[in-house]
Coordinates of C-alpha atoms in Angstrom, one line a residue:
M1 CA 113.0 -19.8 -60.9
S2 CA 114.1 -16.5 -58.6
S3 CA 112.4 -15.1 -56.0
S4 CA 111.4 -12.0 -57.3
L5 CA 111.4 -8.4 -54.7
V6 CA 108.3 -6.5 -54.9
L7 CA 109.4 -3.2 -52.7
P8 CA 105.7 -1.9 -51.0
E9 CA 106.3 1.3 -50.0
S10 CA 104.0 2.2 -46.5
K11 CA 104.2 4.3 -43.3
D12 CA 105.7 3.1 -39.7
G13 CA 104.4 4.4 -36.1
Q14 CA 105.9 7.8 -36.7
G15 CA 104.4 8.7 -40.4
N16 CA 108.0 7.8 -41.9
R17 CA 108.6 5.9 -45.2
S18 CA 109.5 2.9 -45.3
H19 CA 109.8 -0.3 -48.1
T20 CA 109.2 -3.8 -46.6
A21 CA 111.2 -6.4 -48.8
R22 CA 109.3 -9.7 -49.2
T23 CA 111.0 -12.6 -50.7
D24 CA 109.6 -16.4 -50.1
G25 CA 111.0 -16.0 -46.0
S26 CA 109.1 -13.5 -43.6
P27 CA 108.6 -9.8 -45.0
A28 CA 111.9 -7.7 -43.5
Q29 CA 111.9 -4.3 -42.6
L30 CA 114.6 -2.3 -44.7
P31 CA 116.2 0.9 -43.0
R32 CA 114.5 4.2 -43.7
L33 CA 115.8 6.0 -46.4
T34 CA 116.0 9.1 -46.5
T35 CA 115.2 11.8 -49.4
T36 CA 113.1 14.8 -49.9
V37 CA 110.0 16.2 -50.3
P38 CA 108.8 17.7 -54.1
A39 CA 111.2 20.6 -55.2
E40 CA 108.2 21.5 -57.1
Y41 CA 106.6 21.7 -53.9
V42 CA 108.8 24.6 -51.9
H43 CA 109.2 26.4 -55.9
R44 CA 112.9 25.7 -55.6
A45 CA 114.3 23.6 -59.3
A46 CA 117.6 22.2 -57.6
L47 CA 117.0 19.3 -55.6
A48 CA 120.0 20.5 -53.7
E49 CA 117.9 23.5 -52.5
V50 CA 115.6 21.5 -50.8
F51 CA 115.8 21.2 -46.6
L52 CA 112.6 19.7 -46.2
T53 CA 113.2 15.3 -46.4
D54 CA 109.2 14.1 -44.3
C55 CA 106.5 15.4 -43.1
E56 CA 103.6 13.9 -40.4
K57 CA 99.8 15.7 -39.9
T58 CA 99.3 15.4 -36.1
G59 CA 96.4 17.1 -35.7
E60 CA 93.9 19.5 -37.6
N61 CA 97.0 22.2 -38.0
T62 CA 99.5 20.5 -36.7
F63 CA 102.5 18.9 -38.1
V64 CA 106.0 17.4 -37.4
L65 CA 108.2 17.6 -40.6
T66 CA 111.7 16.5 -40.9
G67 CA 114.6 18.3 -42.8
Q68 CA 118.4 18.1 -42.9
W69 CA 120.9 21.4 -43.9
P70 CA 124.0 20.7 -45.7
R71 CA 127.6 20.4 -43.9
A72 CA 128.7 23.0 -47.0
H73 CA 126.2 24.8 -48.4
T74 CA 127.4 27.2 -51.2
F75 CA 125.5 30.1 -49.9
F76 CA 123.5 29.2 -46.3
N77 CA 126.8 29.5 -43.8
T78 CA 128.3 32.1 -42.5
S79 CA 131.9 33.5 -43.8
D80 CA 134.5 31.2 -41.7
G81 CA 132.2 28.3 -41.9
R82 CA 131.6 27.0 -39.7
H83 CA 127.8 27.7 -38.5
H84 CA 124.9 27.6 -40.1
D85 CA 123.0 30.8 -41.4
H86 CA 120.2 32.4 -40.1
L87 CA 119.1 32.8 -43.4
Q88 CA 118.9 28.8 -43.7
A89 CA 116.5 29.0 -40.6
C90 CA 114.6 31.7 -43.0
E91 CA 114.5 29.5 -46.3
T92 CA 113.1 27.0 -44.2
L93 CA 109.7 28.6 -42.6
R94 CA 109.0 29.6 -46.6
Q95 CA 109.3 26.1 -47.6
T96 CA 107.6 24.5 -44.9
G97 CA 104.9 27.2 -45.8
I98 CA 105.2 26.4 -49.1
Y99 CA 104.8 22.6 -48.9
L100 CA 101.8 22.2 -46.5
A101 CA 100.0 24.7 -48.4
H102 CA 99.9 22.6 -51.1
A103 CA 101.2 18.9 -50.0
E104 CA 98.1 19.7 -46.8
F105 CA 95.4 22.4 -47.9
G106 CA 95.4 21.6 -51.3
I107 CA 96.7 25.0 -53.1
P108 CA 97.1 24.0 -56.6
L109 CA 100.5 23.2 -58.4
G110 CA 101.2 27.0 -60.1
H111 CA 99.8 29.3 -57.5
H112 CA 101.8 32.3 -56.7
F113 CA 102.7 33.1 -53.2
V114 CA 103.1 36.6 -51.4
M115 CA 104.8 36.7 -48.4
Q116 CA 103.7 39.1 -45.8
D117 CA 106.0 39.1 -42.9
M118 CA 108.0 37.1 -41.6
T119 CA 110.1 36.6 -37.8
V120 CA 112.7 34.2 -37.4
T121 CA 114.8 34.0 -34.2
T122 CA 118.1 31.7 -34.1
H123 CA 120.5 30.2 -31.7
P124 CA 123.8 30.9 -32.5
E125 CA 125.2 28.4 -30.1
H126 CA 123.1 25.7 -31.8
L127 CA 124.0 26.3 -35.4
A128 CA 127.7 24.7 -35.8
I129 CA 127.7 22.7 -38.0
G130 CA 129.5 19.5 -37.2
T131 CA 130.7 16.2 -39.2
A132 CA 127.6 15.2 -40.4
P133 CA 124.7 17.6 -42.0
T134 CA 122.3 18.7 -39.5
N135 CA 118.9 16.4 -39.5
L136 CA 115.9 19.0 -37.9
I137 CA 112.7 18.4 -36.4
L138 CA 109.9 21.1 -37.5
N139 CA 106.9 21.1 -35.0
T140 CA 105.0 24.0 -37.1
T141 CA 101.0 24.7 -37.1
L142 CA 99.6 26.0 -40.1
T143 CA 96.4 27.9 -40.4
R144 CA 94.2 29.3 -43.3
T145 CA 92.7 32.0 -41.7
R146 CA 90.1 32.6 -45.0
R147 CA 89.5 29.4 -47.3
G148 CA 92.0 29.3 -50.5
A149 CA 94.1 32.7 -49.8
N150 CA 95.7 33.8 -46.5
F151 CA 97.4 31.5 -44.7
T152 CA 99.5 31.6 -40.6
I153 CA 102.6 30.0 -39.7
S154 CA 104.7 29.3 -36.7
L155 CA 107.6 26.8 -36.0
T156 CA 109.7 25.2 -33.9
I157 CA 113.1 23.6 -35.4
T158 CA 115.2 21.8 -33.4
N159 CA 118.4 19.3 -33.6
Q160 CA 118.7 15.5 -33.2
Q161 CA 119.5 16.1 -29.3
H162 CA 117.0 18.4 -29.0
D163 CA 118.0 21.6 -28.7
T164 CA 116.2 24.2 -30.2
V165 CA 118.0 26.0 -33.6
S166 CA 115.5 28.0 -34.4
T167 CA 111.5 29.7 -34.0
G168 CA 109.5 31.8 -36.2
Y169 CA 106.5 32.8 -37.9
G170 CA 104.5 34.7 -40.8
H171 CA 102.2 35.2 -43.0
F172 CA 101.3 34.6 -47.0
T173 CA 98.7 34.5 -49.6
C174 CA 98.3 32.0 -52.1
I175 CA 97.1 33.7 -55.7
S176 CA 96.2 31.7 -58.4
P177 CA 97.2 32.4 -61.8
A178 CA 94.2 34.4 -63.1
A179 CA 94.0 36.6 -59.9
Y180 CA 98.6 37.3 -60.0
R181 CA 97.7 37.9 -63.9
R182 CA 95.1 40.9 -63.3
L183 CA 97.0 42.5 -60.0
R184 CA 100.7 42.0 -62.0
S185 CA 98.4 43.9 -64.5
A186 CA 97.4 46.7 -62.8
N187 CA 100.6 47.8 -61.6
P188 CA 101.9 50.8 -63.7
T189 CA 106.0 49.9 -64.2
N190 CA 104.5 46.5 -66.0
S191 CA 102.2 48.3 -68.4
G192 CA 103.5 48.0 -72.2
P193 CA 104.2 44.5 -72.7
A194 CA 101.3 42.3 -74.2
N195 CA 102.2 40.1 -71.1
P196 CA 102.9 42.0 -68.0
T197 CA 104.1 38.9 -66.2
A198 CA 106.4 38.3 -69.0
H199 CA 109.7 39.7 -67.7
T200 CA 112.4 37.4 -67.0
L201 CA 115.7 37.8 -65.2
E202 CA 117.5 39.0 -68.2
T203 CA 115.9 42.4 -67.8
L204 CA 117.5 42.6 -64.3
E205 CA 120.2 45.6 -64.5
H206 CA 123.2 44.1 -63.1
I207 CA 126.4 46.1 -62.3
P208 CA 129.9 44.6 -61.8
T209 CA 131.7 45.2 -58.6
Q210 CA 135.1 45.4 -58.1
Q211 CA 134.2 45.5 -54.5
N212 CA 136.1 43.3 -51.5
P213 CA 133.1 40.6 -50.4
A214 CA 134.3 40.5 -46.9
T215 CA 133.1 44.1 -46.8
Y216 CA 129.4 42.3 -46.5
G217 CA 130.6 39.5 -44.8
R218 CA 131.0 37.3 -47.6
V219 CA 133.3 34.6 -49.1
H220 CA 132.2 35.0 -53.0
A221 CA 132.2 38.1 -55.4
R222 CA 128.5 36.4 -57.3
D223 CA 126.7 36.3 -53.3
L224 CA 126.9 39.8 -53.5
V225 CA 123.5 42.1 -53.6
L226 CA 124.6 45.3 -53.3
A227 CA 126.3 48.3 -54.8
P228 CA 127.5 51.6 -52.7
T229 CA 126.2 54.8 -53.7
H230 CA 127.8 58.3 -52.9
E231 CA 125.3 58.7 -50.2
P232 CA 126.4 56.9 -46.9
H233 CA 124.1 54.4 -45.6
R234 CA 122.5 53.8 -49.1
Y235 CA 122.9 51.1 -51.4
R236 CA 121.7 50.2 -55.3
L237 CA 120.4 47.0 -54.8
N238 CA 122.9 44.9 -57.1
P239 CA 122.1 41.1 -57.1
D240 CA 123.3 38.6 -60.3
P241 CA 120.8 36.9 -61.7
A242 CA 122.8 34.0 -62.4
H243 CA 123.1 33.0 -59.1
P244 CA 122.0 29.6 -58.5
I245 CA 120.7 30.3 -55.0
L246 CA 119.2 33.6 -55.5
F247 CA 117.8 33.4 -58.3
D248 CA 116.9 29.2 -58.2
H249 CA 114.2 29.9 -61.0
D250 CA 112.6 32.7 -63.1
G251 CA 110.7 35.0 -62.1
D252 CA 108.9 39.1 -62.6
H253 CA 110.3 40.7 -59.3
I254 CA 112.9 40.5 -56.5
P255 CA 112.8 37.6 -54.5
G256 CA 111.9 38.2 -51.0
M257 CA 114.8 36.7 -49.6
V258 CA 117.2 38.8 -51.5
L259 CA 115.6 41.5 -49.6
I260 CA 116.9 40.1 -46.2
E261 CA 120.3 38.9 -47.9
A262 CA 120.6 42.6 -48.9
S263 CA 119.5 43.8 -45.3
R264 CA 122.2 41.5 -43.8
Q265 CA 125.2 42.6 -46.2
A266 CA 123.7 46.8 -45.7
T267 CA 124.5 46.4 -41.7
H268 CA 128.1 44.5 -41.8
P269 CA 130.6 44.6 -41.1
H270 CA 130.9 43.6 -37.2
P271 CA 133.2 42.7 -34.8
P272 CA 134.4 39.3 -34.5
A273 CA 132.0 36.3 -32.7
T274 CA 128.8 38.1 -33.4
H275 CA 125.6 37.0 -34.9
L276 CA 122.6 38.0 -36.7
T277 CA 120.4 36.7 -34.1
H278 CA 117.1 38.2 -35.2
S279 CA 115.2 39.2 -38.0
H280 CA 112.0 40.7 -38.6
T281 CA 110.9 41.4 -41.8
E282 CA 107.2 42.9 -44.1
W283 CA 107.5 43.0 -47.6
H284 CA 104.9 46.0 -48.8
H285 CA 105.3 46.2 -52.3
Y286 CA 107.4 44.1 -55.3
V287 CA 110.4 45.3 -56.1
E288 CA 110.6 45.0 -59.8
L289 CA 113.5 44.0 -62.5
S290 CA 113.2 46.9 -64.0
S291 CA 113.8 49.5 -62.1
P292 CA 116.9 50.6 -59.6
C293 CA 115.6 50.0 -56.2
H294 CA 117.7 51.6 -53.2
I295 CA 118.8 49.9 -49.9
T296 CA 118.9 52.4 -47.1
T297 CA 119.5 51.3 -43.4
T298 CA 119.0 53.4 -39.7
P299 CA 121.5 53.9 -37.1
P300 CA 122.1 50.8 -34.7
I301 CA 120.8 51.2 -31.2
T302 CA 123.2 48.5 -29.4
T303 CA 121.8 47.7 -25.9
I304 CA 124.5 46.3 -23.0
T305 CA 124.1 43.0 -21.3
A306 CA 126.1 41.1 -19.1
T307 CA 127.0 38.5 -21.3
G308 CA 127.5 40.8 -24.3
H309 CA 125.3 43.1 -26.2
T310 CA 122.9 43.8 -28.8
T311 CA 123.1 45.2 -31.9
T312 CA 119.7 46.1 -34.4
H313 CA 119.2 47.9 -37.5
T314 CA 116.0 49.1 -39.2
V315 CA 116.9 48.3 -43.4
T316 CA 114.4 49.5 -46.1
S317 CA 114.6 50.1 -49.7
H318 CA 112.3 52.1 -51.7
Q319 CA 112.0 51.5 -55.8
N320 CA 109.6 54.0 -58.2
N321 CA 108.4 56.2 -54.7
H322 CA 107.3 52.4 -53.6
S323 CA 108.5 51.9 -50.0
T324 CA 108.5 47.9 -51.2
H325 CA 110.0 46.2 -48.0
T326 CA 111.0 47.3 -44.0
T327 CA 113.8 44.6 -42.4
T328 CA 114.8 44.9 -38.4
L329 CA 118.0 42.9 -37.6
T330 CA 119.5 42.3 -33.9
H331 CA 122.9 41.1 -33.6
T332 CA 124.4 39.2 -30.8
T333 CA 128.0 39.6 -29.7
T334 CA 129.4 37.5 -26.8
S335 CA 131.2 38.7 -23.8
A336 CA 134.7 37.9 -26.0
S337 CA 134.0 40.2 -28.0
T338 CA 132.5 43.3 -26.4
P339 CA 134.1 46.3 -26.5
T340 CA 135.2 47.0 -22.7

């Protein structure tokens, strides 16, 4: 009679999940297997878009998570395909806050998360894509400032060589489904339907465009989220609701990450060897699917340093006479491409 193989799950000294194979002989430790956290816990539909792999609680409000960025992501790469994108660090911060709120603070699935602000700094010298996926360590602090509602997150992302890849912080609020319905019903732009939150992405008016993606620092036309207007430095927000990353799941408003991407595209082009290294975004109002939203940029402020120069833009959006978001972006250009 052959022996059975039982794989009980346990955690090693570092809090990593592992399995022990038991046969007739002594237990044998199998290698740790990498997997993602549940997609539902980071509010993504596709497993391929989940960047977190594990979590260990190290204190009352402190956690060490692991993550992985793929080598050839279809959206979160620089246009030359050689570096991970600044917005991938933004998305990783977003996922970390949502995951910890659900898994460690007991926020139920089905609650809505409202991001109030997000600040992210990346270090391009440590964002190069290698011959394998980039494995990450996320040292994170998440503090609940009012029970069941407001959270503050800060994190530092390092690679396996202990280089700092990114730092970031932000604030978000968790809202129950009933409170969210009341909040959205109070919005005049949602008046009329029996269920004000029943809008789907099908109501988003997308204007097909023949623009060159390279004009906005992109390779694929589907990644464009802006349409030009007759006014300089002013664009119409024009994302494709079928985009598999920006609209990973249905919703009743434009996701906040779309507005950061719109800000980045509105501040392109830049000379070679330029990287987006810092972003600070504040969200003021939901961007509705059913009416035009416009993006406006201010003249850049340039600072010359010994190693290159930085260029800072401020980008705003407006819809239905409301200011909906403000993003400040800093691009860093190395001295190799600094104008003389």
